[in-house]
Amino acid sequence: MNKIYRIVWNHAKRTWIVASELSRSANKSNATNTSLTTNIIKLSTLSLALSAGFASAATYSPTYGTIPDNNPQTSIAIGDGSKVNSTLVSTITGLEGNSGKVSTALGYNTTATADFSTALGGFANASFASTAVGGQATADKRSVAVGYNATAMGLREVFIGDHAGLNHSNSTEYNIGIGYSASSNVTGNNTISIGNTAGDGTSGSHNIAIGTYANAKLAGPTTNVTSDDNIAIGNSALANGVNNYKTTAATGETVIGKATAVGSHANATGIVSSAYGAEANATAIHSTAIGAKSQANGDNSTAIGYEAKTSGHGATSLGYYANATANLTTAVGTNAGATSDYASAFGREANASGGSATALGNRATASGAASVALGVSAKATNQRTIAIGESSNASAFNATAIGRNATAEHTDSIALGSNSVTAIAIPTTNATVNGITYSDFAGTNPIATVSIGAEGKERTITNVAAGRISLSSTDAINGSQLYLTQQAIGNVAATTANILGGGQLLLKMEISLSQPTL
């Protein structure tokens, strides 16, 4: 044996232990048995293994550490300059080490200075019931640091990974960082950062960052996450509710934070904002962006779909490239666009660009204020116009076109039926029939026309109720009313011919009388 260790009897523990040859010991008991012999063999084997690890006859001369009161029953110190500061169950192995009671230090210049601490690795430093594992790892205040240069200086923190927790404040508490440089430069509390450089520079509390560069300085335009209660999941995801606003409470408390970002490079920087998807971006208060490259930039707005965008307050966009850019607008469908306040567009490439306009249908367009376009390629392009039907077109102020290809191109005009076309309204103040002029008509100043057809494509009007017949009436007269009028005129002509006698004839109901034959 190499004479570094020997077997001694520990009366307090009533067992055989390994101790330095330089330490004092009690006499061995004379009692021997098979079990004791076996234990001695096992301990001798262990001593041989330890001596092989710490001594080399050719290159190294072993040295021994210092044990308080030279008491081998409680402490072990191995290595040049190693020192156990307590007599209560401490172990230190390595050059220039230092250990407190119920502590373990293993490695070159390793220090476990406080009680119940564990330090493993060159220059590792553990204090105040903490654990430091890895070269230059440092832990304090019941925290855990694992990895090269990992640092856990706050209260009850856990940092695992190369440089994890580096340069973070020693006044923090309950932070967790896992990954290379995770939770570095952190000054907030109760944060969780998982991934390379995740959570770097976070100063807000109760934040969660999962993914490479998640909630890190490199993730977005802000230098670090300064608000509370944010969640960022994904490569370079950033959740930082940095915008402030006042509550309606009497205290006027300022509220920030509570953002959620999930996806590679997803950013949620508005108050209580949410971004889900690669490069999704929610920048405004209570905004939500769902889908790759979706953008919700208006307060209380929602953008759902690939590159769907909202930029107005209370706006909603749903669909591939859907775009709602003004306040309280709605765009639903691929490339649908609602670009003026209160506008709504529903359908593929539907476009509502007028204020309070509504476009519904594939490529429907409502560009006039308060206009309505309903149908495939329907167009309502002036103020308060209505176009209903495939390719219908209402282009004049307050005009209405209803039917396929119906066109209302005169102010206040109405085109009813497919291919109907409006015409300019012409006032009629009098009429001349067979040299007789009639006038004093009612309704001689029309503002527009109603068309139910087009030139060469006229239509009849059927099922018209009897209109009022008076000097001031502007009602339509149906066929039955005209029939009775013609019948009355015919009776007058016949009666006149009979009175005159001489074979007078009624010619073609024109009320023309020939001279009597005498």
Coordinates of C-alpha atoms in Angstrom, one line a residue:
M1 CA 0.0 0.0 0.0
N2 CA 1.2 3.6 -0.6
K3 CA 1.0 4.6 3.1
I4 CA -1.3 7.6 2.3
Y5 CA -4.4 6.0 4.0
R6 CA -5.0 3.5 6.7
I7 CA -7.9 1.7 8.2
V8 CA -9.1 3.1 11.6
W9 CA -12.0 2.2 13.9
N10 CA -14.6 4.9 14.5
H11 CA -16.2 4.4 17.9
A12 CA -18.9 7.0 17.4
K13 CA -20.1 5.4 14.1
R14 CA -19.0 1.9 15.1
T15 CA -17.5 1.2 11.7
W16 CA -14.2 1.0 9.9
I17 CA -13.3 4.1 7.9
V18 CA -10.4 5.4 5.7
A19 CA -8.2 8.1 7.3
S20 CA -4.9 9.8 6.7
E21 CA -1.8 8.2 8.2
L22 CA -1.0 11.4 9.8
S23 CA -4.2 11.4 11.8
R24 CA -4.6 10.0 15.3
S25 CA -6.7 7.0 15.8
A26 CA -8.1 4.7 18.4
N27 CA -6.9 1.1 18.9
K28 CA -8.5 -1.5 16.8
S29 CA -10.7 -4.0 18.5
N30 CA -9.5 -7.5 18.8
A31 CA -12.8 -8.8 17.6
T32 CA -12.5 -10.4 14.2
N33 CA -14.9 -12.3 12.0
T34 CA -15.5 -13.0 8.4
S35 CA -17.6 -9.9 7.8
L36 CA -14.9 -7.6 9.2
T37 CA -12.2 -9.3 7.1
T38 CA -14.3 -8.7 4.0
N39 CA -14.8 -5.0 4.9
I40 CA -11.1 -4.5 5.5
I41 CA -10.4 -6.0 2.1
K42 CA -12.9 -3.7 0.5
L43 CA -11.5 -0.6 2.2
S44 CA -7.9 -1.7 1.3
T45 CA -9.0 -1.9 -2.3
L46 CA -10.6 1.5 -2.1
S47 CA -7.4 2.9 -0.5
L48 CA -5.3 1.5 -3.3
A49 CA -7.6 3.1 -5.9
L50 CA -7.4 6.4 -4.2
S51 CA -3.6 6.3 -3.8
A52 CA -3.3 5.5 -7.5
G53 CA -5.4 8.6 -8.3
F54 CA -3.6 11.0 -6.1
A55 CA 0.0 9.8 -6.1
S56 CA 2.6 9.0 -8.8
A57 CA 6.0 7.7 -7.7
A58 CA 7.6 8.9 -10.9
T59 CA 6.1 12.5 -11.2
Y60 CA 4.2 13.6 -8.1
S61 CA 4.7 13.7 -4.4
P62 CA 1.4 13.8 -2.5
T63 CA 0.6 16.4 0.2
Y64 CA -2.1 16.5 2.8
G65 CA -4.6 19.0 3.8
T66 CA -5.5 20.5 7.2
I67 CA -8.3 19.1 9.4
P68 CA -9.7 21.0 12.4
D69 CA -8.5 19.5 15.7
N70 CA -6.8 16.8 13.6
N71 CA -10.1 14.9 13.8
P72 CA -10.4 12.3 11.1
Q73 CA -13.8 11.1 12.2
T74 CA -15.6 14.0 10.6
S75 CA -13.6 15.6 7.8
I76 CA -11.3 14.7 4.9
A77 CA -8.8 17.1 3.3
I78 CA -6.8 15.9 0.3
G79 CA -4.4 18.2 -1.7
D80 CA -1.8 20.8 -1.2
G81 CA -3.3 23.8 0.6
S82 CA -6.8 22.3 1.0
K83 CA -8.5 23.2 4.2
V84 CA -11.7 22.1 6.0
N85 CA -13.1 24.9 8.2
S86 CA -15.4 22.7 10.2
T87 CA -15.3 19.4 12.0
L88 CA -18.7 18.4 10.9
V89 CA -18.7 15.9 8.0
S90 CA -16.9 17.9 5.4
T91 CA -14.8 16.7 2.4
I92 CA -12.3 18.6 0.3
T93 CA -10.1 17.2 -2.4
G94 CA -7.7 19.3 -4.6
L95 CA -5.0 22.0 -4.4
E96 CA -5.8 25.1 -2.4
G97 CA -9.4 24.1 -1.7
N98 CA -11.5 25.3 1.2
S99 CA -14.7 23.8 2.7
G100 CA -17.2 24.5 5.4
K101 CA -19.2 22.1 7.6
V102 CA -21.4 19.4 5.9
S103 CA -19.9 20.6 2.6
T104 CA -17.9 19.2 -0.2
A105 CA -15.3 20.8 -2.4
L106 CA -13.6 18.9 -5.2
G107 CA -11.1 20.4 -7.7
Y108 CA -8.2 22.8 -8.0
N109 CA -8.7 26.0 -5.9
T110 CA -12.3 24.9 -5.3
T111 CA -14.2 26.6 -2.4
A112 CA -17.3 25.5 -0.5
T113 CA -17.1 28.1 2.3
A114 CA -20.5 28.0 3.8
D115 CA -22.4 25.2 5.4
F116 CA -24.1 22.5 3.4
S117 CA -22.4 23.7 0.2
T118 CA -21.0 21.7 -2.7
A119 CA -18.4 22.8 -5.2
L120 CA -17.0 20.6 -7.9
G121 CA -14.5 21.7 -10.5
G122 CA -11.5 24.0 -10.8
F123 CA -12.1 27.4 -9.2
A124 CA -15.7 26.4 -8.4
N125 CA -17.1 28.4 -5.6
A126 CA -20.2 27.5 -3.5
S127 CA -21.5 29.3 -0.5
F128 CA -24.6 29.5 1.7
A129 CA -25.9 26.0 1.1
S130 CA -25.5 26.3 -2.6
T131 CA -24.2 24.0 -5.3
A132 CA -21.6 24.9 -8.0
V133 CA -20.5 22.3 -10.5
G134 CA -18.1 23.1 -13.3
G135 CA -15.0 25.1 -13.9
Q136 CA -15.3 28.6 -12.4
A137 CA -18.9 27.9 -11.5
T138 CA -20.2 30.1 -8.8
A139 CA -23.3 29.7 -6.6
D140 CA -24.7 31.5 -3.5
K141 CA -27.8 31.8 -1.4
R142 CA -29.1 28.2 -1.8
S143 CA -28.8 28.4 -5.6
V144 CA -27.4 25.9 -8.2
A145 CA -24.9 26.7 -10.9
V146 CA -23.9 23.9 -13.3
G147 CA -21.5 24.4 -16.2
Y148 CA -18.4 26.3 -17.1
N149 CA -18.5 29.8 -15.7
A150 CA -22.2 29.3 -14.7
T151 CA -23.2 31.8 -12.1
A152 CA -26.1 31.7 -9.7
M153 CA -25.7 34.5 -7.1
G154 CA -29.4 35.2 -6.4
L155 CA -31.7 33.5 -3.9
R156 CA -32.8 29.9 -4.8
E157 CA -31.9 30.2 -8.5
V158 CA -30.9 27.5 -10.9
F159 CA -28.6 28.1 -13.9
I160 CA -27.4 25.2 -16.0
G161 CA -25.1 25.6 -19.0
D162 CA -21.9 27.2 -20.2
H163 CA -21.9 30.9 -19.0
A164 CA -25.5 30.5 -17.8
G165 CA -26.5 33.3 -15.5
L166 CA -23.4 35.2 -16.2
N167 CA -23.3 38.8 -15.0
H168 CA -26.8 38.7 -13.6
S169 CA -27.7 40.7 -10.5
N170 CA -27.0 39.1 -7.1
S171 CA -30.2 40.6 -5.7
T172 CA -32.4 38.5 -7.9
E173 CA -34.4 35.5 -6.8
Y174 CA -36.1 32.3 -8.1
N175 CA -34.8 32.6 -11.7
I176 CA -34.1 29.5 -13.8
G177 CA -31.9 29.5 -16.9
I178 CA -30.9 26.4 -19.0
G179 CA -28.6 26.7 -22.0
Y180 CA -25.5 28.5 -23.1
S181 CA -25.5 32.0 -21.6
A182 CA -29.2 31.6 -20.7
S183 CA -30.4 34.2 -18.2
S184 CA -27.3 36.3 -18.5
N185 CA -27.5 39.9 -17.4
V186 CA -30.8 39.2 -15.8
T187 CA -32.1 41.7 -13.2
G188 CA -35.7 40.5 -12.9
N189 CA -37.2 37.8 -10.6
N190 CA -39.1 34.5 -11.1
T191 CA -38.1 34.2 -14.8
I192 CA -37.6 31.0 -16.8
S193 CA -35.2 31.0 -19.7
I194 CA -34.5 27.8 -21.7
G195 CA -32.3 27.9 -24.8
N196 CA -29.0 29.4 -25.9
T197 CA -28.9 33.0 -24.8
A198 CA -32.6 32.9 -23.8
G199 CA -33.7 35.6 -21.5
D200 CA -30.5 37.6 -21.9
G201 CA -30.8 41.0 -20.3
T202 CA -34.4 40.5 -18.9
S203 CA -35.2 43.1 -16.3
G204 CA -38.9 42.3 -16.0
S205 CA -40.3 39.6 -13.6
H206 CA -42.4 36.5 -14.1
N207 CA -41.2 36.1 -17.7
I208 CA -40.9 32.8 -19.6
A209 CA -38.5 32.4 -22.6
I210 CA -38.1 29.1 -24.4
G211 CA -35.9 28.9 -27.5
T212 CA -32.6 30.2 -28.9
Y213 CA -32.4 34.0 -28.3
A214 CA -36.0 34.0 -27.0
N215 CA -36.6 37.2 -25.1
A216 CA -32.9 38.1 -25.6
K217 CA -31.3 41.4 -26.6
L218 CA -30.8 40.1 -30.2
A219 CA -34.5 39.1 -30.6
G220 CA -35.9 42.5 -31.3
P221 CA -35.5 46.2 -31.3
T222 CA -35.7 46.7 -27.6
T223 CA -32.5 46.3 -25.6
N224 CA -34.1 43.8 -23.2
V225 CA -37.4 42.6 -21.8
T226 CA -38.5 45.2 -19.3
S227 CA -42.1 44.3 -18.6
D228 CA -43.6 41.5 -16.5
D229 CA -45.7 38.3 -17.1
N230 CA -44.6 37.7 -20.7
I231 CA -44.2 34.4 -22.5
A232 CA -41.9 33.9 -25.5
I233 CA -41.5 30.5 -27.2
G234 CA -39.4 30.0 -30.3
N235 CA -36.1 30.9 -32.0
S236 CA -35.6 34.7 -31.3
A237 CA -39.2 35.0 -30.1
L238 CA -39.7 38.3 -28.2
A239 CA -42.6 39.0 -25.7
N240 CA -42.3 42.4 -24.1
G241 CA -45.4 44.4 -23.3
V242 CA -43.4 47.7 -23.2
N243 CA -46.2 50.1 -24.0
N244 CA -47.7 51.8 -21.0
Y245 CA -51.3 52.8 -20.5
K246 CA -53.4 54.1 -17.6
T247 CA -56.2 52.0 -16.1
T248 CA -59.6 53.5 -15.4
A249 CA -59.1 52.9 -11.7
A250 CA -59.0 55.8 -9.4
T251 CA -55.3 55.1 -8.7
G252 CA -54.4 55.5 -12.3
E253 CA -52.0 52.6 -12.0
T254 CA -49.7 52.0 -14.9
V255 CA -50.0 48.5 -16.4
I256 CA -47.4 46.8 -18.6
G257 CA -46.5 43.3 -19.7
K258 CA -48.5 40.1 -20.1
A259 CA -47.4 39.5 -23.7
T260 CA -47.1 36.0 -25.3
A261 CA -45.0 35.2 -28.4
V262 CA -44.8 31.7 -29.8
G263 CA -42.8 30.9 -32.9
S264 CA -39.5 31.6 -34.5
H265 CA -38.8 35.4 -34.4
A266 CA -42.4 35.9 -33.1
N267 CA -42.7 39.3 -31.4
A268 CA -45.4 40.4 -28.9
T269 CA -44.5 43.9 -27.6
G270 CA -47.9 45.3 -26.8
I271 CA -49.7 45.2 -23.5
V272 CA -51.4 41.8 -23.1
S273 CA -50.5 41.1 -26.8
S274 CA -50.1 37.7 -28.4
A275 CA -48.1 36.5 -31.4
Y276 CA -48.3 33.0 -32.6
G277 CA -46.3 31.8 -35.7
A278 CA -42.9 32.4 -37.3
E279 CA -42.2 36.1 -37.5
A280 CA -45.7 36.9 -36.2
N281 CA -45.8 40.4 -34.7
A282 CA -48.2 41.9 -32.2
T283 CA -47.1 45.4 -31.3
A284 CA -50.2 47.2 -29.9
I285 CA -52.3 46.9 -26.7
H286 CA -54.4 43.8 -26.6
S287 CA -53.4 42.9 -30.2
T288 CA -53.3 39.3 -31.5
A289 CA -51.3 38.0 -34.5
I290 CA -51.8 34.4 -35.5
G291 CA -49.9 32.9 -38.5
A292 CA -46.5 33.2 -40.1
K293 CA -45.6 36.9 -40.7
S294 CA -49.0 38.1 -39.5
Q295 CA -49.0 41.7 -38.2
A296 CA -51.3 43.1 -35.5
N297 CA -50.3 46.7 -35.1
G298 CA -53.6 48.3 -34.0
D299 CA -54.9 48.4 -30.4
N300 CA -57.4 45.6 -29.8
S301 CA -56.9 44.3 -33.3
T302 CA -56.7 40.7 -34.5
A303 CA -54.7 39.4 -37.6
I304 CA -55.1 35.7 -38.5
G305 CA -53.4 34.1 -41.5
Y306 CA -50.2 34.2 -43.4
E307 CA -49.1 37.9 -43.7
A308 CA -52.5 39.0 -42.5
K309 CA -52.3 42.6 -41.3
T310 CA -54.2 45.0 -39.1
S311 CA -53.1 48.5 -38.3
G312 CA -56.3 50.2 -37.1
H313 CA -57.9 50.2 -33.7
G314 CA -60.3 47.3 -33.3
A315 CA -59.5 45.9 -36.8
T316 CA -59.9 42.3 -37.8
S317 CA -58.2 40.5 -40.7
L318 CA -58.7 36.9 -41.5
G319 CA -57.0 35.1 -44.4
Y320 CA -54.0 34.9 -46.5
Y321 CA -52.7 38.5 -47.0
A322 CA -56.0 39.9 -45.6
N323 CA -55.5 43.5 -44.7
A324 CA -57.5 45.7 -42.3
T325 CA -55.7 49.0 -42.1
A326 CA -58.2 51.4 -40.6
N327 CA -60.2 51.7 -37.4
L328 CA -62.9 49.1 -36.7
T329 CA -62.5 47.5 -40.1
T330 CA -63.0 43.8 -41.1
A331 CA -61.2 42.0 -43.9
V332 CA -62.0 38.3 -44.4
G333 CA -60.6 36.3 -47.3
T334 CA -57.5 35.9 -49.4
N335 CA -56.2 39.4 -50.2
A336 CA -59.3 40.9 -48.8
G337 CA -58.8 44.6 -47.9
A338 CA -60.7 47.0 -45.7
T339 CA -58.8 50.3 -45.8
S340 CA -61.1 53.0 -44.5
D341 CA -62.8 53.4 -41.1
Y342 CA -65.7 51.0 -40.4
A343 CA -65.3 49.3 -43.8
S344 CA -65.9 45.5 -44.2
A345 CA -64.6 43.2 -47.0
F346 CA -65.6 39.5 -47.3
G347 CA -64.3 37.3 -50.0
R348 CA -61.3 36.7 -52.2
E349 CA -59.8 40.0 -53.2
A350 CA -62.9 41.8 -51.9
N351 CA -62.0 45.5 -51.4
A352 CA -63.8 48.0 -49.2
S353 CA -61.9 51.2 -49.5
G354 CA -64.7 53.7 -48.7
G355 CA -65.6 54.7 -45.2
S356 CA -68.3 52.4 -43.8
A357 CA -68.4 50.5 -47.1
T358 CA -69.2 46.9 -47.5
A359 CA -67.8 44.5 -50.1
L360 CA -69.1 40.9 -50.2
G361 CA -68.0 38.5 -52.8
N362 CA -65.1 37.4 -55.0
R363 CA -63.4 40.7 -56.1
A364 CA -66.3 42.8 -55.0
T365 CA -65.4 46.4 -54.7
A366 CA -67.0 49.1 -52.6
S367 CA -64.9 52.2 -52.9
G368 CA -67.6 54.9 -52.2
A369 CA -68.4 56.0 -48.7
A370 CA -71.3 53.9 -47.3
S371 CA -71.4 51.9 -50.5
V372 CA -72.4 48.3 -50.8
A373 CA -71.1 45.8 -53.4
L374 CA -72.6 42.3 -53.2
G375 CA -71.7 39.6 -55.7
V376 CA -68.8 38.4 -57.9
S377 CA -67.0 41.5 -59.3
A378 CA -69.8 43.8 -58.2
K379 CA -68.8 47.4 -58.0
A380 CA -70.1 50.3 -56.0
T381 CA -67.8 53.1 -56.7
N382 CA -69.5 56.2 -55.6
Q383 CA -71.0 57.5 -52.4
R384 CA -74.0 55.6 -51.1
T385 CA -74.2 53.4 -54.1
I386 CA -75.5 49.8 -54.1
A387 CA -74.4 47.1 -56.6
I388 CA -76.0 43.7 -56.2
G389 CA -75.3 40.8 -58.6
E390 CA -72.5 39.5 -60.7
S391 CA -70.6 42.3 -62.4
S392 CA -73.3 44.8 -61.4
N393 CA -72.1 48.4 -61.4
A394 CA -73.4 51.4 -59.5
S395 CA -71.1 54.3 -60.4
A396 CA -73.2 57.5 -59.8
F397 CA -74.0 59.1 -56.5
N398 CA -76.8 57.2 -54.7
A399 CA -77.3 54.9 -57.6
T400 CA -78.5 51.3 -57.4
A401 CA -77.8 48.4 -59.7
I402 CA -79.5 45.1 -59.1
G403 CA -78.9 42.1 -61.3
R404 CA -76.2 40.6 -63.4
N405 CA -74.4 43.3 -65.4
A406 CA -77.0 45.9 -64.3
T407 CA -75.6 49.4 -64.7
A408 CA -76.7 52.5 -62.8
E409 CA -74.6 55.3 -64.0
H410 CA -76.9 58.3 -63.3
T411 CA -77.4 60.0 -60.0
D412 CA -80.2 58.5 -57.9
S413 CA -81.0 56.1 -60.8
I414 CA -82.0 52.5 -60.4
A415 CA -81.3 49.6 -62.8
L416 CA -83.4 46.5 -62.1
G417 CA -82.7 43.2 -63.8
S418 CA -79.8 41.7 -65.7
N419 CA -78.3 44.0 -68.3
S420 CA -80.6 46.8 -67.4
V421 CA -79.2 50.3 -68.0
T422 CA -80.3 53.6 -66.6
A423 CA -80.8 56.7 -68.7
I424 CA -81.0 60.4 -67.9
A425 CA -84.3 61.6 -66.6
I426 CA -86.2 64.0 -69.0
P427 CA -88.9 66.2 -67.6
T428 CA -92.3 66.0 -69.4
T429 CA -94.5 69.1 -68.8
N430 CA -96.9 68.7 -71.8
A431 CA -97.8 66.4 -74.7
T432 CA -99.4 67.0 -78.1
V433 CA -101.6 64.4 -79.7
N434 CA -103.3 64.9 -83.1
G435 CA -102.7 68.6 -82.8
I436 CA -104.1 68.9 -79.4
T437 CA -101.7 69.9 -76.6
Y438 CA -102.1 68.5 -73.1
S439 CA -100.4 70.0 -70.0
D440 CA -100.7 70.6 -66.2
F441 CA -99.2 67.1 -65.5
A442 CA -98.2 66.1 -62.0
G443 CA -94.6 65.1 -61.4
T444 CA -92.9 67.1 -64.1
N445 CA -89.6 67.4 -62.4
P446 CA -88.1 63.9 -62.0
I447 CA -84.7 63.4 -60.3
A448 CA -83.8 60.1 -61.9
T449 CA -85.1 57.1 -63.8
V450 CA -85.8 53.4 -63.0
S451 CA -84.8 51.1 -65.8
I452 CA -86.0 47.5 -66.1
G453 CA -84.2 46.9 -69.4
A454 CA -82.1 48.5 -72.1
E455 CA -82.7 49.8 -75.6
G456 CA -83.7 46.9 -77.7
K457 CA -84.1 44.8 -74.5
E458 CA -87.2 46.2 -73.1
R459 CA -89.4 44.5 -70.5
T460 CA -93.0 44.6 -69.6
I461 CA -94.2 45.3 -66.0
T462 CA -96.6 42.8 -64.8
N463 CA -98.9 42.6 -61.8
V464 CA -99.1 46.3 -61.3
A465 CA -101.8 47.5 -58.9
A466 CA -104.3 50.1 -60.1
G467 CA -102.9 53.5 -59.5
R468 CA -104.7 56.5 -58.2
I469 CA -106.4 58.6 -60.9
S470 CA -106.5 62.3 -60.0
L471 CA -105.2 65.6 -61.1
S472 CA -102.2 65.3 -58.8
S473 CA -101.6 61.5 -59.0
T474 CA -98.2 60.2 -60.0
D475 CA -99.2 56.5 -59.7
A476 CA -98.6 54.1 -62.5
I477 CA -101.8 53.1 -64.3
N478 CA -102.3 49.5 -65.2
G479 CA -103.8 47.9 -68.3
S480 CA -107.3 47.5 -66.8
Q481 CA -107.5 51.2 -66.0
L482 CA -106.6 52.1 -69.6
Y483 CA -109.0 49.5 -70.9
L484 CA -111.9 51.1 -69.1
T485 CA -110.9 54.5 -70.3
Q486 CA -110.8 53.3 -73.9
Q487 CA -114.1 51.6 -73.5
A488 CA -115.7 54.8 -72.2
I489 CA -114.3 56.8 -75.1
G490 CA -115.7 54.2 -77.5
N491 CA -119.1 54.4 -76.0
V492 CA -119.1 58.2 -76.4
A493 CA -118.1 57.9 -80.1
A494 CA -120.9 55.4 -80.8
T495 CA -123.5 57.4 -79.0
T496 CA -122.5 60.5 -80.9
A497 CA -122.7 58.7 -84.2
N498 CA -126.1 57.4 -83.4
I499 CA -127.4 60.9 -82.5
L500 CA -126.1 62.4 -85.6
G501 CA -127.4 59.6 -87.8
G502 CA -126.9 59.3 -91.5
G503 CA -124.6 56.4 -91.1
Q504 CA -121.8 58.0 -89.2
L505 CA -118.9 55.6 -88.6
L506 CA -116.5 55.4 -85.7
L507 CA -113.1 55.0 -87.3
K508 CA -110.3 53.1 -85.5
M509 CA -111.3 54.5 -82.1
E510 CA -109.7 57.8 -83.0
I511 CA -113.0 59.6 -82.2
S512 CA -113.1 61.0 -85.8
L513 CA -116.5 61.6 -87.3
S514 CA -117.4 61.8 -91.0
Q515 CA -119.9 64.3 -92.5
P516 CA -123.4 62.9 -92.6
T517 CA -125.1 62.0 -95.9
L518 CA -128.2 64.1 -96.6

